[in-house]
mmCIF file of C-alpha atoms and ligand atoms in Angstrom:
data_model
loop_
_atom_site.group_PDB
_atom_site.id
_atom_site.type_symbol
_atom_site.label_atom_id
_atom_site.label_comp_id
_atom_site.label_asym_id
_atom_site.label_seq_id
_atom_site.Cartn_x
_atom_site.Cartn_y
_atom_site.Cartn_z
ATOM 1 C CA MET A 1 1.685 8.893 23.139
ATOM 2 C CA ILE A 2 -1.587 7.950 21.476
ATOM 3 C CA ILE A 3 -5.070 7.884 22.926
ATOM 4 C CA VAL A 4 -7.236 5.258 21.288
ATOM 5 C CA MET A 5 -10.875 6.315 21.545
ATOM 6 C CA ASP A 6 -13.929 4.104 21.789
ATOM 7 C CA TYR A 7 -15.349 3.162 18.425
ATOM 8 C CA GLN A 8 -17.443 6.141 17.259
ATOM 9 C CA ALA A 9 -16.638 8.374 20.245
ATOM 10 C CA PRO A 10 -18.531 11.653 19.675
ATOM 11 C CA ASP A 11 -16.674 14.826 18.707
ATOM 12 C CA GLU A 12 -17.350 16.443 22.096
ATOM 13 C CA GLN A 13 -15.434 13.705 23.925
ATOM 14 C CA ILE A 14 -12.526 14.079 21.509
ATOM 15 C CA GLU A 15 -12.483 17.856 22.001
ATOM 16 C CA VAL A 16 -12.388 17.495 25.789
ATOM 17 C CA ILE A 17 -9.331 15.290 25.540
ATOM 18 C CA GLU A 18 -7.611 17.569 23.052
ATOM 19 C CA LYS A 19 -8.146 20.565 25.358
ATOM 20 C CA LYS A 20 -6.806 18.626 28.328
ATOM 21 C CA LEU A 21 -3.680 17.601 26.409
ATOM 22 C CA VAL A 22 -3.074 21.132 25.166
ATOM 23 C CA SER A 23 -3.411 22.404 28.742
ATOM 24 C CA MET A 24 -0.677 19.906 29.663
ATOM 25 C CA GLY A 25 1.630 21.502 27.082
ATOM 26 C CA VAL A 26 1.463 19.071 24.146
ATOM 27 C CA GLN A 27 0.034 19.329 20.657
ATOM 28 C CA THR A 28 -2.602 17.004 19.263
ATOM 29 C CA ASN A 29 -3.423 15.303 15.987
ATOM 30 C CA VAL A 30 -6.778 13.575 15.556
ATOM 31 C CA SER A 31 -6.819 10.672 13.107
ATOM 32 C CA ARG A 32 -10.340 9.420 12.415
ATOM 33 C CA GLY A 33 -10.104 6.002 10.843
ATOM 34 C CA VAL A 34 -12.945 3.665 9.951
ATOM 35 C CA GLN A 35 -12.124 1.242 12.775
ATOM 36 C CA ARG A 36 -10.699 3.568 15.394
ATOM 37 C CA THR A 37 -10.107 7.213 16.184
ATOM 38 C CA ILE A 38 -6.682 8.000 17.499
ATOM 39 C CA ILE A 39 -5.574 11.182 19.220
ATOM 40 C CA GLY A 40 -1.838 11.625 18.925
ATOM 41 C CA ALA A 41 -0.091 13.696 21.590
ATOM 42 C CA VAL A 42 3.047 15.263 20.184
ATOM 43 C CA GLY A 43 5.701 17.006 22.243
ATOM 44 C CA ASP A 44 7.126 16.312 25.678
ATOM 45 C CA VAL A 45 4.683 13.719 26.959
ATOM 46 C CA SER A 46 7.018 12.416 29.664
ATOM 47 C CA ARG A 47 5.336 14.391 32.439
ATOM 48 C CA ILE A 48 1.752 13.661 31.413
ATOM 49 C CA ASP A 49 -0.143 11.800 34.090
ATOM 50 C CA THR A 50 -2.054 9.274 31.983
ATOM 51 C CA LYS A 51 -4.489 8.571 34.827
ATOM 52 C CA LEU A 52 -5.971 12.044 34.335
ATOM 53 C CA ILE A 53 -6.770 11.241 30.719
ATOM 54 C CA ASP A 54 -7.730 7.622 31.200
ATOM 55 C CA ALA A 55 -10.592 8.754 33.449
ATOM 56 C CA LEU A 56 -12.201 10.862 30.705
ATOM 57 C CA PRO A 57 -15.223 9.478 28.819
ATOM 58 C CA GLY A 58 -14.581 7.767 25.510
ATOM 59 C CA VAL A 59 -10.984 6.744 26.197
ATOM 60 C CA GLU A 60 -10.331 3.105 25.411
ATOM 61 C CA GLN A 61 -6.579 2.887 25.782
ATOM 62 C CA ILE A 62 -3.517 5.085 26.215
ATOM 63 C CA ILE A 63 -0.291 3.851 24.713
ATOM 64 C CA ARG A 64 3.080 5.485 25.162
ATOM 65 C CA ILE A 65 4.884 5.077 21.839
ATOM 66 C CA MET A 66 8.577 5.644 21.595
ATOM 67 C CA LYS A 67 8.824 5.386 17.810
ATOM 68 C CA PRO A 68 8.407 8.517 15.684
ATOM 69 C CA TYR A 69 5.846 6.666 13.568
ATOM 70 C CA LYS A 70 2.965 6.157 15.922
ATOM 71 C CA ILE A 71 -0.254 4.944 14.308
ATOM 72 C CA VAL A 72 1.493 2.558 11.928
ATOM 73 C CA SER A 73 3.821 1.121 14.561
ATOM 74 C CA ARG A 74 3.341 -2.315 16.042
ATOM 75 C CA GLU A 75 3.518 -0.680 19.461
ATOM 76 C CA SER A 76 0.163 0.979 18.751
ATOM 77 C CA HIS A 77 -1.543 -2.210 17.582
ATOM 78 C CA GLY A 78 -0.123 -5.651 18.295
ATOM 79 C CA ALA A 79 -2.240 -7.769 15.947
ATOM 80 C CA ASP A 80 -1.693 -7.937 12.188
ATOM 81 C CA THR A 81 -4.094 -5.619 10.399
ATOM 82 C CA VAL A 82 -6.204 -7.170 7.676
ATOM 83 C CA ILE A 83 -7.319 -4.705 5.023
ATOM 84 C CA ASP A 84 -10.657 -5.093 3.332
ATOM 85 C CA ILE A 85 -10.388 -4.243 -0.361
ATOM 86 C CA SER A 86 -13.962 -4.156 -1.631
ATOM 87 C CA GLY A 87 -14.553 -7.524 0.015
ATOM 88 C CA VAL A 88 -11.126 -9.071 -0.688
ATOM 89 C CA LYS A 89 -8.947 -9.398 2.395
ATOM 90 C CA LEU A 90 -5.239 -8.558 2.370
ATOM 91 C CA GLY A 91 -3.166 -9.442 5.433
ATOM 92 C CA GLY A 92 -3.446 -12.060 8.172
ATOM 93 C CA SER A 93 -2.966 -15.673 7.111
ATOM 94 C CA LEU A 94 -3.711 -14.978 3.442
ATOM 95 C CA VAL A 95 -1.159 -14.257 0.737
ATOM 96 C CA GLN A 96 -2.790 -12.202 -2.024
ATOM 97 C CA VAL A 97 -1.345 -11.945 -5.502
ATOM 98 C CA ILE A 98 -2.217 -8.816 -7.474
ATOM 99 C CA GLY A 99 -1.646 -9.427 -11.174
ATOM 100 C CA GLY A 100 -1.976 -7.226 -14.217
ATOM 101 C CA PRO A 101 -0.116 -5.211 -16.800
ATOM 102 C CA CYS A 102 2.229 -2.347 -16.126
ATOM 103 C CA SER A 103 -0.082 -0.068 -18.043
ATOM 104 C CA VAL A 104 -3.596 0.033 -19.358
ATOM 105 C CA GLU A 105 -3.359 0.003 -23.179
ATOM 106 C CA THR A 106 -6.588 -0.965 -24.908
ATOM 107 C CA GLN A 107 -9.927 -2.490 -23.927
ATOM 108 C CA GLU A 108 -8.981 -5.748 -25.625
ATOM 109 C CA GLN A 109 -5.631 -5.927 -23.810
ATOM 110 C CA MET A 110 -7.331 -5.262 -20.462
ATOM 111 C CA ASP A 111 -10.066 -7.840 -21.140
ATOM 112 C CA LEU A 112 -7.467 -10.490 -21.949
ATOM 113 C CA ALA A 113 -5.328 -9.482 -18.963
ATOM 114 C CA ALA A 114 -8.305 -9.642 -16.579
ATOM 115 C CA SER A 115 -9.229 -13.126 -17.812
ATOM 116 C CA ALA A 116 -5.642 -14.303 -17.336
ATOM 117 C CA VAL A 117 -5.397 -12.804 -13.853
ATOM 118 C CA ALA A 118 -8.697 -14.373 -12.738
ATOM 119 C CA ASP A 119 -7.860 -17.686 -14.410
ATOM 120 C CA ALA A 120 -4.563 -17.889 -12.522
ATOM 121 C CA GLY A 121 -6.479 -17.465 -9.254
ATOM 122 C CA CYS A 122 -5.529 -13.875 -8.402
ATOM 123 C CA LYS A 123 -8.212 -11.912 -6.546
ATOM 124 C CA LEU A 124 -6.988 -8.390 -7.338
ATOM 125 C CA MET A 125 -5.783 -6.664 -10.510
ATOM 126 C CA ARG A 126 -3.226 -3.956 -11.205
ATOM 127 C CA GLY A 127 -2.698 -1.600 -14.158
ATOM 128 C CA GLY A 128 -1.534 1.988 -14.549
ATOM 129 C CA ALA A 129 -3.556 4.551 -16.487
ATOM 130 C CA PHE A 130 -1.034 7.266 -15.560
ATOM 131 C CA LYS A 131 2.600 6.200 -15.834
ATOM 132 C CA PRO A 132 5.601 7.841 -14.164
ATOM 133 C CA ARG A 133 8.202 7.558 -16.929
ATOM 134 C CA THR A 134 11.831 8.575 -16.741
ATOM 135 C CA SER A 135 11.608 10.256 -20.141
ATOM 136 C CA PRO A 136 8.905 12.782 -21.026
ATOM 137 C CA TYR A 137 8.978 11.331 -24.547
ATOM 138 C CA SER A 138 7.979 7.827 -23.404
ATOM 139 C CA PHE A 139 4.374 6.644 -23.302
ATOM 140 C CA GLN A 140 2.755 8.417 -20.341
ATOM 141 C CA GLY A 141 -0.302 6.197 -19.927
ATOM 142 C CA VAL A 142 -3.676 6.378 -21.623
ATOM 143 C CA GLY A 143 -5.071 8.643 -18.881
ATOM 144 C CA ILE A 144 -8.619 8.959 -17.594
ATOM 145 C CA GLU A 145 -10.168 6.700 -20.272
ATOM 146 C CA GLY A 146 -7.870 3.982 -19.011
ATOM 147 C CA LEU A 147 -9.660 3.952 -15.659
ATOM 148 C CA ALA A 148 -12.969 3.135 -17.355
ATOM 149 C CA MET A 149 -11.359 0.424 -19.517
ATOM 150 C CA PHE A 150 -9.737 -1.081 -16.455
ATOM 151 C CA HIS A 151 -12.957 -1.026 -14.475
ATOM 152 C CA LYS A 152 -14.937 -2.630 -17.276
ATOM 153 C CA ALA A 153 -12.428 -5.459 -17.746
ATOM 154 C CA ALA A 154 -11.880 -6.197 -14.060
ATOM 155 C CA SER A 155 -15.510 -6.027 -12.966
ATOM 156 C CA LYS A 156 -16.418 -8.957 -15.248
ATOM 157 C CA HIS A 157 -14.276 -11.111 -12.946
ATOM 158 C CA ASN A 158 -15.055 -9.269 -9.676
ATOM 159 C CA LEU A 159 -11.442 -8.151 -9.413
ATOM 160 C CA PRO A 160 -10.907 -4.975 -7.350
ATOM 161 C CA ILE A 161 -8.521 -2.629 -9.144
ATOM 162 C CA VAL A 162 -5.174 -1.161 -8.104
ATOM 163 C CA THR A 163 -3.868 1.859 -10.001
ATOM 164 C CA GLU A 164 -1.266 4.557 -9.477
ATOM 165 C CA LEU A 165 -2.128 8.124 -8.474
ATOM 166 C CA MET A 166 0.575 10.660 -9.331
ATOM 167 C CA ASP A 167 -1.280 13.943 -9.172
ATOM 168 C CA VAL A 168 -3.479 15.151 -6.288
ATOM 169 C CA ARG A 169 -5.761 16.821 -8.839
ATOM 170 C CA MET A 170 -6.765 13.361 -10.094
ATOM 171 C CA LEU A 171 -7.955 12.074 -6.726
ATOM 172 C CA ASP A 172 -11.635 12.975 -7.295
ATOM 173 C CA THR A 173 -11.510 11.310 -10.714
ATOM 174 C CA PHE A 174 -10.102 8.157 -9.088
ATOM 175 C CA MET A 175 -12.953 8.190 -6.561
ATOM 176 C CA GLU A 176 -15.571 8.736 -9.290
ATOM 177 C CA ASN A 177 -14.125 5.807 -11.248
ATOM 178 C CA ASP A 178 -14.331 3.482 -8.235
ATOM 179 C CA VAL A 179 -10.634 2.758 -7.983
ATOM 180 C CA ASP A 180 -10.400 0.197 -5.167
ATOM 181 C CA VAL A 181 -6.743 0.672 -4.208
ATOM 182 C CA ILE A 182 -4.607 3.746 -4.806
ATOM 183 C CA GLN A 183 -0.975 3.000 -5.547
ATOM 184 C CA ILE A 184 1.626 5.574 -4.576
ATOM 185 C CA GLY A 185 4.691 4.819 -6.644
ATOM 186 C CA THR A 186 8.323 4.774 -5.662
ATOM 187 C CA ARG A 187 8.915 8.262 -7.073
ATOM 188 C CA ASN A 188 6.178 9.728 -4.901
ATOM 189 C CA MET A 189 6.856 8.009 -1.594
ATOM 190 C CA GLN A 190 7.886 11.342 -0.136
ATOM 191 C CA ASN A 191 5.443 13.538 -2.020
ATOM 192 C CA PHE A 192 4.011 14.685 1.288
ATOM 193 C CA ASP A 193 1.146 16.701 -0.192
ATOM 194 C CA LEU A 194 -0.008 13.635 -2.112
ATOM 195 C CA LEU A 195 0.295 11.508 1.038
ATOM 196 C CA LYS A 196 -1.747 14.037 3.036
ATOM 197 C CA GLU A 197 -4.512 13.976 0.413
ATOM 198 C CA VAL A 198 -4.814 10.190 0.358
ATOM 199 C CA GLY A 199 -4.855 10.404 4.149
ATOM 200 C CA GLN A 200 -8.178 12.231 3.878
ATOM 201 C CA ILE A 201 -10.013 9.334 2.216
ATOM 202 C CA HIS A 202 -10.510 5.779 3.386
ATOM 203 C CA LYS A 203 -9.546 3.897 0.235
ATOM 204 C CA PRO A 204 -6.734 1.378 0.745
ATOM 205 C CA VAL A 205 -3.345 2.697 -0.344
ATOM 206 C CA ILE A 206 -0.357 0.695 -1.557
ATOM 207 C CA LEU A 207 2.680 2.709 -0.556
ATOM 208 C CA LYS A 208 5.701 1.644 -2.559
ATOM 209 C CA ARG A 209 9.138 2.113 -1.102
ATOM 210 C CA GLY A 210 11.119 5.028 -2.468
ATOM 211 C CA MET A 211 13.979 3.652 -4.563
ATOM 212 C CA SER A 212 16.534 4.943 -2.071
ATOM 213 C CA ALA A 213 14.369 5.254 1.026
ATOM 214 C CA THR A 214 15.313 3.876 4.415
ATOM 215 C CA ILE A 215 12.815 1.781 6.325
ATOM 216 C CA SER A 216 12.214 4.592 8.797
ATOM 217 C CA GLU A 217 11.587 7.149 6.027
ATOM 218 C CA TRP A 218 9.116 4.711 4.522
ATOM 219 C CA LEU A 219 7.332 4.223 7.841
ATOM 220 C CA MET A 220 7.158 8.002 8.331
ATOM 221 C CA SER A 221 5.579 8.373 4.888
ATOM 222 C CA ALA A 222 2.927 5.857 5.884
ATOM 223 C CA GLU A 223 2.425 7.849 9.080
ATOM 224 C CA TYR A 224 1.574 10.904 6.948
ATOM 225 C CA ILE A 225 -1.318 8.941 5.429
ATOM 226 C CA ALA A 226 -2.386 7.481 8.783
ATOM 227 C CA ALA A 227 -2.236 10.847 10.565
ATOM 228 C CA GLY A 228 -4.931 12.123 8.202
ATOM 229 C CA GLY A 229 -7.236 9.257 9.200
ATOM 230 C CA ASN A 230 -6.606 6.686 6.483
ATOM 231 C CA HIS A 231 -5.302 3.588 8.263
ATOM 232 C CA ASN A 232 -5.717 1.281 5.247
ATOM 233 C CA ILE A 233 -2.090 1.209 4.177
ATOM 234 C CA ILE A 234 -0.168 -1.606 2.511
ATOM 235 C CA PHE A 235 3.606 -1.372 2.235
ATOM 236 C CA CYS A 236 5.171 -2.564 -1.020
ATOM 237 C CA GLU A 237 8.863 -3.388 -1.325
ATOM 238 C CA ARG A 238 9.836 -3.013 -5.003
ATOM 239 C CA GLY A 239 13.599 -3.112 -4.924
ATOM 240 C CA ILE A 240 16.132 -0.448 -4.071
ATOM 241 C CA ARG A 241 18.989 1.234 -5.909
ATOM 242 C CA SER A 242 22.496 -0.135 -5.485
ATOM 243 C CA PHE A 243 25.814 -0.268 -7.342
ATOM 244 C CA GLU A 244 24.667 -3.419 -9.144
ATOM 245 C CA THR A 245 23.688 -3.095 -12.791
ATOM 246 C CA ALA A 246 22.919 -6.739 -13.630
ATOM 247 C CA TYR A 247 19.298 -6.269 -12.628
ATOM 248 C CA ARG A 248 16.926 -3.333 -12.340
ATOM 249 C CA ASN A 249 16.901 -3.039 -8.542
ATOM 250 C CA VAL A 250 17.890 -5.116 -5.516
ATOM 251 C CA LEU A 251 14.926 -6.809 -3.903
ATOM 252 C CA ASP A 252 15.397 -6.053 -0.227
ATOM 253 C CA VAL A 253 14.074 -9.295 1.268
ATOM 254 C CA THR A 254 15.401 -8.211 4.659
ATOM 255 C CA ALA A 255 12.891 -5.381 4.655
ATOM 256 C CA ILE A 256 10.031 -7.884 4.905
ATOM 257 C CA PRO A 257 10.697 -9.261 8.425
ATOM 258 C CA VAL A 258 11.935 -5.862 9.598
ATOM 259 C CA LEU A 259 8.740 -4.135 8.517
ATOM 260 C CA LYS A 260 6.572 -6.924 9.873
ATOM 261 C CA LYS A 261 8.242 -6.307 13.236
ATOM 262 C CA GLU A 262 7.855 -2.538 13.071
ATOM 263 C CA THR A 263 4.312 -2.258 11.759
ATOM 264 C CA HIS A 264 0.990 -4.056 12.100
ATOM 265 C CA LEU A 265 0.122 -3.172 8.486
ATOM 266 C CA PRO A 266 0.458 -5.649 5.597
ATOM 267 C CA VAL A 267 3.655 -5.842 3.560
ATOM 268 C CA ILE A 268 3.657 -6.934 -0.063
ATOM 269 C CA VAL A 269 6.443 -7.312 -2.625
ATOM 270 C CA ASP A 270 6.728 -6.308 -6.278
ATOM 271 C CA PRO A 271 9.240 -8.740 -7.798
ATOM 272 C CA SER A 272 8.719 -7.324 -11.307
ATOM 273 C CA HIS A 273 10.225 -3.878 -10.741
ATOM 274 C CA ALA A 274 12.916 -5.427 -8.538
ATOM 275 C CA GLY A 275 14.339 -7.893 -11.069
ATOM 276 C CA GLY A 276 13.232 -6.082 -14.201
ATOM 277 C CA LYS A 277 13.219 -9.354 -16.179
ATOM 278 C CA ALA A 278 10.387 -11.868 -16.351
ATOM 279 C CA TRP A 279 12.679 -14.826 -15.765
ATOM 280 C CA MET A 280 13.685 -13.484 -12.335
ATOM 281 C CA VAL A 281 10.110 -12.983 -11.157
ATOM 282 C CA PRO A 282 9.387 -16.582 -10.007
ATOM 283 C CA ALA A 283 12.533 -16.803 -7.824
ATOM 284 C CA LEU A 284 11.973 -13.380 -6.250
ATOM 285 C CA SER A 285 8.278 -14.093 -5.684
ATOM 286 C CA LYS A 286 9.047 -17.353 -3.915
ATOM 287 C CA ALA A 287 11.689 -15.682 -1.751
ATOM 288 C CA ALA A 288 9.208 -12.969 -0.789
ATOM 289 C CA VAL A 289 6.473 -15.386 0.231
ATOM 290 C CA ALA A 290 8.959 -17.522 2.161
ATOM 291 C CA ALA A 291 10.186 -14.403 3.992
ATOM 292 C CA GLY A 292 6.671 -13.538 5.156
ATOM 293 C CA ALA A 293 5.226 -11.171 2.565
ATOM 294 C CA ASP A 294 1.445 -10.762 2.743
ATOM 295 C CA GLY A 295 1.135 -10.526 -0.998
ATOM 296 C CA LEU A 296 2.761 -9.855 -4.337
ATOM 297 C CA LEU A 297 2.259 -7.287 -7.071
ATOM 298 C CA ILE A 298 3.187 -9.027 -10.318
ATOM 299 C CA GLU A 299 3.236 -7.546 -13.799
ATOM 300 C CA THR A 300 1.607 -9.794 -16.337
ATOM 301 C CA HIS A 301 0.510 -9.108 -19.889
ATOM 302 C CA PRO A 302 -1.505 -11.132 -22.430
ATOM 303 C CA ASN A 303 1.394 -10.771 -24.868
ATOM 304 C CA PRO A 304 4.549 -9.443 -23.119
ATOM 305 C CA PRO A 305 6.653 -8.675 -26.237
ATOM 306 C CA GLU A 306 3.893 -6.281 -27.311
ATOM 307 C CA ALA A 307 3.559 -4.474 -23.953
ATOM 308 C CA TRP A 308 3.721 -0.686 -24.195
ATOM 309 C CA CYS A 309 5.623 -0.425 -20.930
ATOM 310 C CA ASP A 310 7.950 -2.740 -18.978
ATOM 311 C CA ALA A 311 7.686 -5.508 -21.606
ATOM 312 C CA ASP A 312 10.830 -7.308 -20.356
ATOM 313 C CA GLN A 313 9.469 -7.995 -16.906
ATOM 314 C CA ALA A 314 5.895 -9.062 -17.665
ATOM 315 C CA LEU A 315 4.868 -12.687 -17.197
ATOM 316 C CA ASN A 316 2.631 -14.234 -19.825
ATOM 317 C CA PRO A 317 -0.651 -15.860 -18.702
ATOM 318 C CA ASN A 318 0.844 -19.366 -18.510
ATOM 319 C CA GLU A 319 3.853 -18.207 -16.520
ATOM 320 C CA LEU A 320 1.552 -16.500 -14.031
ATOM 321 C CA LYS A 321 -0.570 -19.621 -13.698
ATOM 322 C CA ASP A 322 2.467 -21.860 -13.103
ATOM 323 C CA LEU A 323 3.906 -19.436 -10.589
ATOM 324 C CA MET A 324 0.656 -19.341 -8.608
ATOM 325 C CA VAL A 325 0.833 -23.123 -8.180
ATOM 326 C CA GLN A 326 4.406 -22.927 -6.884
ATOM 327 C CA LEU A 327 3.602 -20.035 -4.566
ATOM 328 C CA ARG A 328 0.663 -21.912 -3.111
ATOM 329 C CA GLY A 329 3.057 -24.720 -2.144
ATOM 330 C CA ILE A 330 5.385 -22.306 -0.338
ATOM 331 C CA ALA A 331 2.514 -20.519 1.388
ATOM 332 C CA ASN A 332 1.129 -23.802 2.671
ATOM 333 C CA VAL A 333 4.500 -24.901 4.052
ATOM 334 C CA ILE A 334 4.651 -21.777 6.206
ATOM 335 C CA GLY A 335 1.051 -22.118 7.339
ATOM 336 C CA ARG A 336 -0.536 -19.572 5.028
ATOM 337 C CA GLU A 337 -3.154 -19.708 2.332
ATOM 338 C CA LEU A 338 -2.942 -18.472 -1.222
HETATM 339 C C1 PEP B 1 4.475 0.339 -11.423
HETATM 340 O O1 PEP B 1 3.995 -0.351 -10.503
HETATM 341 O O2 PEP B 1 4.149 0.202 -12.612
HETATM 342 C C2 PEP B 1 5.544 1.311 -11.098
HETATM 343 C C3 PEP B 1 5.771 2.368 -11.877
HETATM 344 O O3 PEP B 1 6.219 0.983 -10.005
HETATM 345 P P1 PEP B 1 7.371 1.749 -9.176
HETATM 346 O O4 PEP B 1 6.707 2.984 -8.645
HETATM 347 O O5 PEP B 1 7.713 0.757 -8.106
HETATM 348 O O6 PEP B 1 8.491 2.019 -10.126
HETATM 349 MN MN1 MN B 2 5.834 -1.191 -14.511
#
């Protein structure tokens, strides 16, 4: 059960409700988001007389939620959530494409990448300064300086930036460097301490699906972030592990409508890490948009053969531009804008 409080209900009203719930034998979790404060009642709520709580000041709505993920579930909020990313909207009727290189390399590379991303019509940019690599001997990312390079390049085109956070100790640095969207990568989808920390801030978070995670595990991970008070979560399907070796991962297109049914939060798709080859990216991107994705996260590099990371799957600037035109056609057919 969740109790949705009036916008900006004072702490005293929240405390009264918490005490009442505890006296009824359940535990509480208060999630203070920017738009709404939600009190979660956890435990045996079957015998709670909701009328006794509904009458208390500050209560807007009481919703009995059967799913284990409460705040992120569609039961808690029927309408699609639109997330504001430093003025750029993600969700609703829009389809947003986030373009950019796998990793930040040099200022020149980021300047060229930002121009290409803006020129293709993308409104958001990606790039990793800290890279989760399978081998400790592979390039690990340029680190903190990369955040400044990224910011400098992207701000010339008013592109909010998306970058991966791997270590909780870097969160303050990300905030100081005005990262607009924090990406939690596939390898950290169940790093619960990391999820709890990003739950304490209000920056939008892209939560990638763990490479072998079920939909319900993924939803529960998002709930960790939401329970802390950060309701600005974007799911990102990036392909899952299977027996198949002909491509990097299997893009789980089925996950798109399933998630859209289960959650009110936006769902985007990363076709680059799914296919693992640039030539597969257009087909997978089109399938994702047709299936109802709210956006795409596409790796693109000014000169793919020279990329320091994931060179095989990066689109070049012209390929990105061409793909955007095709995607716009698909979006329009299904009544969306891109
Ligand atoms: C990435 O986006 O560059 C990345 C490492 O993705 P994933 O976590 O999906 O592998
Ligand atoms: Mn990559």
